[in-house]
PDB file of C-alpha atoms in Angstrom:
ATOM      1  CA  UNK A   1      20.482 -85.077 -82.347  1.00 67.00           C
ATOM      2  CA  UNK A   2      18.756 -81.888 -81.356  1.00 75.00           C
ATOM      3  CA  UNK A   3      15.986 -82.151 -78.823  1.00 93.00           C
ATOM      4  CA  UNK A   4      14.316 -79.825 -76.347  1.00 96.00           C
ATOM      5  CA  UNK A   5      12.126 -81.138 -73.548  1.00 96.00           C
ATOM      6  CA  UNK A   6       9.746 -79.031 -71.522  1.00 96.00           C
ATOM      7  CA  UNK A   7       8.281 -81.588 -69.187  1.00 95.00           C
ATOM      8  CA  UNK A   8       5.773 -79.239 -67.575  1.00 97.00           C
ATOM      9  CA  UNK A   9       2.756 -79.077 -69.829  1.00 95.00           C
ATOM     10  CA  UNK A  10       0.858 -76.613 -67.684  1.00 97.00           C
ATOM     11  CA  UNK A  11       1.540 -74.707 -64.473  1.00 98.00           C
ATOM     12  CA  UNK A  12      -0.920 -72.697 -62.427  1.00 98.00           C
ATOM     13  CA  UNK A  13       0.176 -70.245 -59.767  1.00 98.00           C
ATOM     14  CA  UNK A  14      -1.368 -67.454 -57.767  1.00 97.00           C
ATOM     15  CA  UNK A  15      -0.192 -63.923 -58.366  1.00 97.00           C
ATOM     16  CA  UNK A  16       3.034 -62.968 -56.559  1.00 97.00           C
ATOM     17  CA  UNK A  17       4.250 -66.546 -56.402  1.00 97.00           C
ATOM     18  CA  UNK A  18       7.593 -67.412 -57.955  1.00 98.00           C
ATOM     19  CA  UNK A  19       7.523 -69.996 -60.719  1.00 98.00           C
ATOM     20  CA  UNK A  20      10.244 -71.902 -62.553  1.00 98.00           C
ATOM     21  CA  UNK A  21       9.819 -73.305 -66.041  1.00 98.00           C
ATOM     22  CA  UNK A  22      12.102 -76.203 -66.845  1.00 98.00           C
ATOM     23  CA  UNK A  23      13.952 -76.812 -70.087  1.00 98.00           C
ATOM     24  CA  UNK A  24      16.275 -79.720 -70.816  1.00 98.00           C
ATOM     25  CA  UNK A  25      18.104 -80.021 -74.100  1.00 97.00           C
ATOM     26  CA  UNK A  26      20.130 -82.577 -76.024  1.00 96.00           C
ATOM     27  CA  UNK A  27      22.897 -81.737 -78.422  1.00 94.00           C
ATOM     28  CA  UNK A  28      26.174 -83.146 -79.687  1.00 92.00           C
ATOM     29  CA  UNK A  29      27.521 -79.753 -80.663  1.00 91.00           C
ATOM     30  CA  UNK A  30      29.874 -77.749 -78.537  1.00 91.00           C
ATOM     31  CA  UNK A  31      28.591 -74.531 -80.087  1.00 90.00           C
ATOM     32  CA  UNK A  32      24.888 -73.992 -79.624  1.00 92.00           C
ATOM     33  CA  UNK A  33      22.381 -71.391 -78.535  1.00 93.00           C
ATOM     34  CA  UNK A  34      19.414 -71.563 -76.206  1.00 95.00           C
ATOM     35  CA  UNK A  35      16.372 -69.340 -76.360  1.00 96.00           C
ATOM     36  CA  UNK A  36      13.201 -68.575 -74.497  1.00 97.00           C
ATOM     37  CA  UNK A  37      10.117 -67.167 -76.197  1.00 97.00           C
ATOM     38  CA  UNK A  38       6.794 -66.085 -74.720  1.00 97.00           C
ATOM     39  CA  UNK A  39       3.530 -66.570 -76.623  1.00 96.00           C
ATOM     40  CA  UNK A  40       0.696 -64.539 -75.102  1.00 94.00           C
ATOM     41  CA  UNK A  41      -2.923 -65.145 -76.150  1.00 91.00           C
ATOM     42  CA  UNK A  42      -2.479 -62.678 -79.013  1.00 89.00           C
ATOM     43  CA  UNK A  43      -0.340 -65.283 -80.767  1.00 89.00           C
ATOM     44  CA  UNK A  44       3.034 -63.774 -81.569  1.00 91.00           C
ATOM     45  CA  UNK A  45       6.146 -65.342 -80.108  1.00 94.00           C
ATOM     46  CA  UNK A  46       8.060 -62.721 -78.178  1.00 95.00           C
ATOM     47  CA  UNK A  47      11.810 -63.206 -77.914  1.00 95.00           C
ATOM     48  CA  UNK A  48      13.009 -63.136 -74.306  1.00 96.00           C
ATOM     49  CA  UNK A  49      16.616 -64.294 -74.225  1.00 94.00           C
ATOM     50  CA  UNK A  50      19.387 -66.078 -76.067  1.00 93.00           C
ATOM     51  CA  UNK A  51      22.424 -67.687 -74.450  1.00 92.00           C
ATOM     52  CA  UNK A  52      25.392 -69.270 -76.163  1.00 91.00           C
ATOM     53  CA  UNK A  53      26.980 -72.485 -74.991  1.00 92.00           C
ATOM     54  CA  UNK A  54      30.153 -70.758 -73.858  1.00 90.00           C
ATOM     55  CA  UNK A  55      28.451 -68.410 -71.455  1.00 87.00           C
ATOM     56  CA  UNK A  56      27.055 -70.125 -68.375  1.00 85.00           C
ATOM     57  CA  UNK A  57      26.503 -66.958 -66.443  1.00 85.00           C
ATOM     58  CA  UNK A  58      23.013 -66.698 -65.095  1.00 87.00           C
ATOM     59  CA  UNK A  59      21.045 -63.693 -66.220  1.00 88.00           C
ATOM     60  CA  UNK A  60      18.489 -61.500 -64.542  1.00 90.00           C
ATOM     61  CA  UNK A  61      16.178 -59.066 -66.256  1.00 91.00           C
ATOM     62  CA  UNK A  62      13.676 -57.489 -63.923  1.00 94.00           C
ATOM     63  CA  UNK A  63      11.448 -60.268 -62.598  1.00 96.00           C
ATOM     64  CA  UNK A  64      12.896 -62.771 -65.073  1.00 96.00           C
ATOM     65  CA  UNK A  65      15.983 -64.870 -64.456  1.00 96.00           C
ATOM     66  CA  UNK A  66      17.603 -67.741 -66.300  1.00 96.00           C
ATOM     67  CA  UNK A  67      19.758 -70.544 -64.941  1.00 96.00           C
ATOM     68  CA  UNK A  68      21.968 -72.231 -67.531  1.00 96.00           C
ATOM     69  CA  UNK A  69      23.707 -75.406 -66.367  1.00 95.00           C
ATOM     70  CA  UNK A  70      25.671 -77.373 -68.929  1.00 94.00           C
ATOM     71  CA  UNK A  71      26.306 -80.162 -66.440  1.00 93.00           C
ATOM     72  CA  UNK A  72      22.609 -81.012 -66.441  1.00 95.00           C
ATOM     73  CA  UNK A  73      21.842 -79.697 -69.954  1.00 96.00           C
ATOM     74  CA  UNK A  74      19.246 -77.392 -68.524  1.00 97.00           C
ATOM     75  CA  UNK A  75      18.210 -73.813 -69.171  1.00 97.00           C
ATOM     76  CA  UNK A  76      15.509 -73.006 -66.655  1.00 97.00           C
ATOM     77  CA  UNK A  77      13.479 -69.819 -66.501  1.00 97.00           C
ATOM     78  CA  UNK A  78      12.191 -68.285 -63.283  1.00 97.00           C
ATOM     79  CA  UNK A  79       9.585 -65.569 -62.943  1.00 97.00           C
ATOM     80  CA  UNK A  80       9.650 -63.846 -59.582  1.00 97.00           C
ATOM     81  CA  UNK A  81       6.488 -62.362 -58.107  1.00 97.00           C
ATOM     82  CA  UNK A  82       4.364 -63.545 -61.010  1.00 97.00           C
ATOM     83  CA  UNK A  83       1.642 -61.325 -62.440  1.00 97.00           C
ATOM     84  CA  UNK A  84      -1.508 -62.096 -64.401  1.00 97.00           C
ATOM     85  CA  UNK A  85       0.131 -60.597 -67.500  1.00 96.00           C
ATOM     86  CA  UNK A  86       2.725 -63.359 -67.334  1.00 97.00           C
ATOM     87  CA  UNK A  87       0.051 -65.852 -68.361  1.00 97.00           C
ATOM     88  CA  UNK A  88       1.200 -67.264 -71.680  1.00 97.00           C
ATOM     89  CA  UNK A  89       2.812 -70.246 -73.323  1.00 97.00           C
ATOM     90  CA  UNK A  90       6.579 -70.271 -72.886  1.00 98.00           C
ATOM     91  CA  UNK A  91       8.839 -72.026 -75.361  1.00 97.00           C
ATOM     92  CA  UNK A  92      12.421 -73.057 -74.940  1.00 97.00           C
ATOM     93  CA  UNK A  93      14.410 -73.540 -78.146  1.00 96.00           C
ATOM     94  CA  UNK A  94      17.828 -74.732 -79.273  1.00 95.00           C
ATOM     95  CA  UNK A  95      19.913 -73.987 -82.324  1.00 92.00           C
ATOM     96  CA  UNK A  96      23.154 -75.674 -83.288  1.00 89.00           C
ATOM     97  CA  UNK A  97      25.891 -74.281 -85.445  1.00 81.00           C
ATOM     98  CA  UNK A  98      26.163 -77.626 -87.253  1.00 81.00           C
ATOM     99  CA  UNK A  99      22.481 -77.406 -88.274  1.00 79.00           C
ATOM    100  CA  UNK A 100      22.637 -73.934 -89.736  1.00 75.00           C
ATOM    101  CA  UNK A 101      21.426 -72.482 -86.458  1.00 76.00           C
ATOM    102  CA  UNK A 102      17.926 -73.736 -87.192  1.00 85.00           C
ATOM    103  CA  UNK A 103      15.592 -73.354 -84.206  1.00 90.00           C
ATOM    104  CA  UNK A 104      14.184 -76.490 -82.603  1.00 92.00           C
ATOM    105  CA  UNK A 105      11.408 -75.749 -80.144  1.00 94.00           C
ATOM    106  CA  UNK A 106      10.178 -77.583 -77.096  1.00 95.00           C
ATOM    107  CA  UNK A 107       6.491 -78.354 -76.754  1.00 94.00           C
ATOM    108  CA  UNK A 108       5.927 -75.318 -74.564  1.00 95.00           C
ATOM    109  CA  UNK A 109       4.660 -74.784 -71.027  1.00 97.00           C
ATOM    110  CA  UNK A 110       1.326 -73.094 -70.432  1.00 97.00           C
ATOM    111  CA  UNK A 111       1.594 -70.741 -67.470  1.00 98.00           C
ATOM    112  CA  UNK A 112      -1.610 -69.561 -65.828  1.00 98.00           C
ATOM    113  CA  UNK A 113      -1.290 -66.853 -63.198  1.00 98.00           C
ATOM    114  CA  UNK A 114      -4.459 -66.322 -61.202  1.00 96.00           C
ATOM    115  CA  UNK A 115      -5.303 -63.176 -59.273  1.00 94.00           C
TER     116      UNK A 115
ATOM    117  CA  UNK B   1       4.980 -54.679 -81.887  1.00 64.00           C
ATOM    118  CA  UNK B   2       7.716 -56.950 -83.186  1.00 73.00           C
ATOM    119  CA  UNK B   3       8.118 -55.412 -86.628  1.00 93.00           C
ATOM    120  CA  UNK B   4       6.619 -58.454 -88.334  1.00 96.00           C
ATOM    121  CA  UNK B   5       3.045 -58.068 -89.562  1.00 96.00           C
ATOM    122  CA  UNK B   6       0.851 -60.908 -90.736  1.00 97.00           C
ATOM    123  CA  UNK B   7      -2.470 -60.653 -92.552  1.00 97.00           C
ATOM    124  CA  UNK B   8      -5.130 -61.784 -92.275  1.00 97.00           C
ATOM    125  CA  UNK B   9      -5.216 -62.624 -88.585  1.00 96.00           C
ATOM    126  CA  UNK B  10      -8.009 -65.123 -89.098  1.00 96.00           C
ATOM    127  CA  UNK B  11      -9.032 -67.080 -92.179  1.00 96.00           C
ATOM    128  CA  UNK B  12     -11.746 -69.625 -92.792  1.00 95.00           C
ATOM    129  CA  UNK B  13     -11.652 -71.456 -96.084  1.00 92.00           C
ATOM    130  CA  UNK B  14     -13.212 -74.432 -97.769  1.00 89.00           C
ATOM    131  CA  UNK B  15     -11.147 -77.257 -99.130  1.00 88.00           C
ATOM    132  CA  UNK B  16     -11.551 -76.057-102.703  1.00 86.00           C
ATOM    133  CA  UNK B  17     -10.631 -72.434-102.066  1.00 88.00           C
ATOM    134  CA  UNK B  18      -7.405 -70.668-102.930  1.00 93.00           C
ATOM    135  CA  UNK B  19      -6.118 -68.092-100.480  1.00 95.00           C
ATOM    136  CA  UNK B  20      -2.837 -66.425 -99.544  1.00 97.00           C
ATOM    137  CA  UNK B  21      -1.247 -65.481 -96.259  1.00 98.00           C
ATOM    138  CA  UNK B  22       0.924 -62.396 -96.197  1.00 98.00           C
ATOM    139  CA  UNK B  23       3.868 -61.485 -94.013  1.00 98.00           C
ATOM    140  CA  UNK B  24       5.754 -58.208 -94.014  1.00 97.00           C
ATOM    141  CA  UNK B  25       8.775 -57.313 -91.928  1.00 97.00           C
ATOM    142  CA  UNK B  26       9.985 -53.788 -91.243  1.00 95.00           C
ATOM    143  CA  UNK B  27      13.264 -54.766 -89.617  1.00 95.00           C
ATOM    144  CA  UNK B  28      15.571 -54.816 -92.614  1.00 94.00           C
ATOM    145  CA  UNK B  29      16.160 -58.546 -92.171  1.00 94.00           C
ATOM    146  CA  UNK B  30      17.473 -60.885 -94.847  1.00 93.00           C
ATOM    147  CA  UNK B  31      15.866 -64.158 -93.777  1.00 93.00           C
ATOM    148  CA  UNK B  32      12.207 -65.064 -93.437  1.00 95.00           C
ATOM    149  CA  UNK B  33      10.453 -68.196 -92.191  1.00 95.00           C
ATOM    150  CA  UNK B  34       7.065 -69.907 -92.196  1.00 96.00           C
ATOM    151  CA  UNK B  35       6.093 -72.078 -89.231  1.00 96.00           C
ATOM    152  CA  UNK B  36       3.006 -74.148 -88.535  1.00 96.00           C
ATOM    153  CA  UNK B  37       1.693 -74.416 -84.985  1.00 96.00           C
ATOM    154  CA  UNK B  38      -0.903 -77.113 -84.457  1.00 93.00           C
ATOM    155  CA  UNK B  39      -2.594 -77.971 -81.212  1.00 86.00           C
ATOM    156  CA  UNK B  40      -0.470 -80.214 -79.031  1.00 75.00           C
ATOM    157  CA  UNK B  41       2.456 -80.281 -81.477  1.00 82.00           C
ATOM    158  CA  UNK B  42       5.749 -78.394 -81.408  1.00 84.00           C
ATOM    159  CA  UNK B  43       6.255 -75.580 -83.851  1.00 91.00           C
ATOM    160  CA  UNK B  44       7.097 -76.986 -87.241  1.00 91.00           C
ATOM    161  CA  UNK B  45       9.403 -75.124 -89.578  1.00 92.00           C
ATOM    162  CA  UNK B  46       7.925 -75.163 -93.078  1.00 94.00           C
ATOM    163  CA  UNK B  47      10.036 -72.924 -95.291  1.00 93.00           C
ATOM    164  CA  UNK B  48      13.077 -70.683 -95.017  1.00 92.00           C
ATOM    165  CA  UNK B  49      14.063 -67.899 -97.348  1.00 92.00           C
ATOM    166  CA  UNK B  50      17.401 -66.142 -97.310  1.00 88.00           C
ATOM    167  CA  UNK B  51      17.904 -63.122 -99.544  1.00 83.00           C
ATOM    168  CA  UNK B  52      14.714 -64.081-101.405  1.00 80.00           C
ATOM    169  CA  UNK B  53      15.984 -67.560-102.206  1.00 82.00           C
ATOM    170  CA  UNK B  54      14.251 -70.583-100.732  1.00 83.00           C
ATOM    171  CA  UNK B  55      16.875 -72.467 -98.768  1.00 80.00           C
ATOM    172  CA  UNK B  56      14.735 -74.943 -96.890  1.00 78.00           C
ATOM    173  CA  UNK B  57      11.545 -76.864 -97.534  1.00 78.00           C
ATOM    174  CA  UNK B  58      10.739 -79.335 -94.797  1.00 79.00           C
ATOM    175  CA  UNK B  59       8.693 -81.913 -96.689  1.00 85.00           C
ATOM    176  CA  UNK B  60       5.725 -79.615 -96.883  1.00 92.00           C
ATOM    177  CA  UNK B  61       2.852 -80.765 -99.161  1.00 92.00           C
ATOM    178  CA  UNK B  62       2.618 -78.987-102.478  1.00 92.00           C
ATOM    179  CA  UNK B  63      -0.754 -77.503-101.537  1.00 94.00           C
ATOM    180  CA  UNK B  64       1.380 -74.963 -99.636  1.00 95.00           C
ATOM    181  CA  UNK B  65       3.339 -72.735-101.978  1.00 94.00           C
ATOM    182  CA  UNK B  66       5.609 -69.989-100.616  1.00 94.00           C
ATOM    183  CA  UNK B  67       6.681 -66.869-102.433  1.00 95.00           C
ATOM    184  CA  UNK B  68       9.244 -64.254-101.459  1.00 94.00           C
ATOM    185  CA  UNK B  69       9.193 -61.378-103.968  1.00 93.00           C
ATOM    186  CA  UNK B  70      11.612 -59.263-101.929  1.00 92.00           C
ATOM    187  CA  UNK B  71      13.342 -59.404 -98.580  1.00 90.00           C
ATOM    188  CA  UNK B  72      10.484 -57.622 -96.804  1.00 95.00           C
ATOM    189  CA  UNK B  73       7.572 -59.730 -97.985  1.00 96.00           C
ATOM    190  CA  UNK B  74       6.703 -63.382 -97.715  1.00 97.00           C
ATOM    191  CA  UNK B  75       3.549 -65.109 -98.907  1.00 97.00           C
ATOM    192  CA  UNK B  76       2.099 -68.535 -98.370  1.00 97.00           C
ATOM    193  CA  UNK B  77      -0.314 -69.537-101.117  1.00 97.00           C
ATOM    194  CA  UNK B  78      -2.872 -72.140-100.134  1.00 96.00           C
ATOM    195  CA  UNK B  79      -4.977 -74.369-102.364  1.00 93.00           C
ATOM    196  CA  UNK B  80      -7.065 -77.513-101.886  1.00 93.00           C
ATOM    197  CA  UNK B  81      -6.224 -77.687 -98.213  1.00 93.00           C
ATOM    198  CA  UNK B  82      -7.353 -80.409 -95.833  1.00 93.00           C
ATOM    199  CA  UNK B  83      -9.041 -79.995 -92.446  1.00 93.00           C
ATOM    200  CA  UNK B  84      -5.831 -81.175 -90.763  1.00 93.00           C
ATOM    201  CA  UNK B  85      -4.122 -78.072 -92.160  1.00 95.00           C
ATOM    202  CA  UNK B  86      -6.089 -75.961 -89.696  1.00 96.00           C
ATOM    203  CA  UNK B  87      -3.494 -74.315 -87.470  1.00 96.00           C
ATOM    204  CA  UNK B  88      -1.776 -71.083 -86.545  1.00 96.00           C
ATOM    205  CA  UNK B  89       0.693 -70.099 -89.260  1.00 97.00           C
ATOM    206  CA  UNK B  90       3.523 -67.968 -87.975  1.00 97.00           C
ATOM    207  CA  UNK B  91       5.965 -65.887 -89.944  1.00 97.00           C
ATOM    208  CA  UNK B  92       9.352 -64.882 -88.581  1.00 96.00           C
ATOM    209  CA  UNK B  93      12.366 -62.959 -89.764  1.00 95.00           C
ATOM    210  CA  UNK B  94      15.999 -62.688 -88.711  1.00 93.00           C
ATOM    211  CA  UNK B  95      18.834 -60.424 -89.658  1.00 90.00           C
ATOM    212  CA  UNK B  96      20.771 -63.328 -91.123  1.00 85.00           C
ATOM    213  CA  UNK B  97      19.927 -67.019 -91.354  1.00 82.00           C
ATOM    214  CA  UNK B  98      23.031 -68.708 -89.993  1.00 79.00           C
ATOM    215  CA  UNK B  99      25.344 -66.051 -88.611  1.00 78.00           C
ATOM    216  CA  UNK B 100      25.530 -66.398 -84.835  1.00 74.00           C
ATOM    217  CA  UNK B 101      24.479 -63.232 -83.129  1.00 74.00           C
ATOM    218  CA  UNK B 102      22.382 -62.207 -86.100  1.00 79.00           C
ATOM    219  CA  UNK B 103      19.923 -65.075 -86.321  1.00 85.00           C
ATOM    220  CA  UNK B 104      17.475 -64.255 -83.565  1.00 91.00           C
ATOM    221  CA  UNK B 105      14.040 -64.785 -85.049  1.00 94.00           C
ATOM    222  CA  UNK B 106      11.270 -62.262 -84.514  1.00 95.00           C
ATOM    223  CA  UNK B 107       7.741 -63.470 -85.025  1.00 96.00           C
ATOM    224  CA  UNK B 108       4.474 -62.054 -86.234  1.00 95.00           C
ATOM    225  CA  UNK B 109       1.157 -62.667 -84.497  1.00 94.00           C
ATOM    226  CA  UNK B 110       0.184 -65.393 -86.914  1.00 96.00           C
ATOM    227  CA  UNK B 111      -2.798 -66.252 -89.087  1.00 97.00           C
ATOM    228  CA  UNK B 112      -5.333 -68.572 -87.482  1.00 96.00           C
ATOM    229  CA  UNK B 113      -6.472 -70.791 -90.348  1.00 96.00           C
ATOM    230  CA  UNK B 114      -9.564 -72.980 -90.257  1.00 95.00           C
ATOM    231  CA  UNK B 115     -10.209 -75.357 -93.140  1.00 94.00           C
ATOM    232  CA  UNK B 116     -13.784 -76.586 -93.367  1.00 91.00           C
TER     233      UNK B 116
END
């Protein structure tokens, strides 16, 4: 069964702090994809990253980095030196090849970055 | 700017009204989606269209009626809604629906719907 758990409902940090958003997933497939989306107050979900299940390399993009660990079924997202503009709701999502690659979203984590 | 435009951005309607939400994508994608985002609930997939054919309907009440006249436009027709239908309705599109590598979904900003 597909399931995505984002246990952190809300996180508050002060600007320039590093913050990690947790994502744990459940799947029986060997072929699957993991995503992160950002939803700022304006409403649209902004695509950040997609990883496939065969690529466990961590990825860094500017202040963003992602840690994919199949052993713990986790795909965590770290923002380094957070900024006020990072304040948003962040969603982790999973799609499985056996389910037509349909996206299943976690409940989201609200990140508040204070100046 | 994601290339997916939704109108209106906000809508207030009574339970007896009929209204439509519009979504337009400028990305040349073949698949389009409607999602519902309610407070304190995960995003719920409502409908999926691929090449203008509805391929998924996730037990959505008949008071929601989708229409996809071409691959660039998607509508959600609303009638006799209930207050619990108040939510953010998000449209998304992807290059293909199921092809890995081509199914990243890009979202619009949503329509904030309030049913009185």
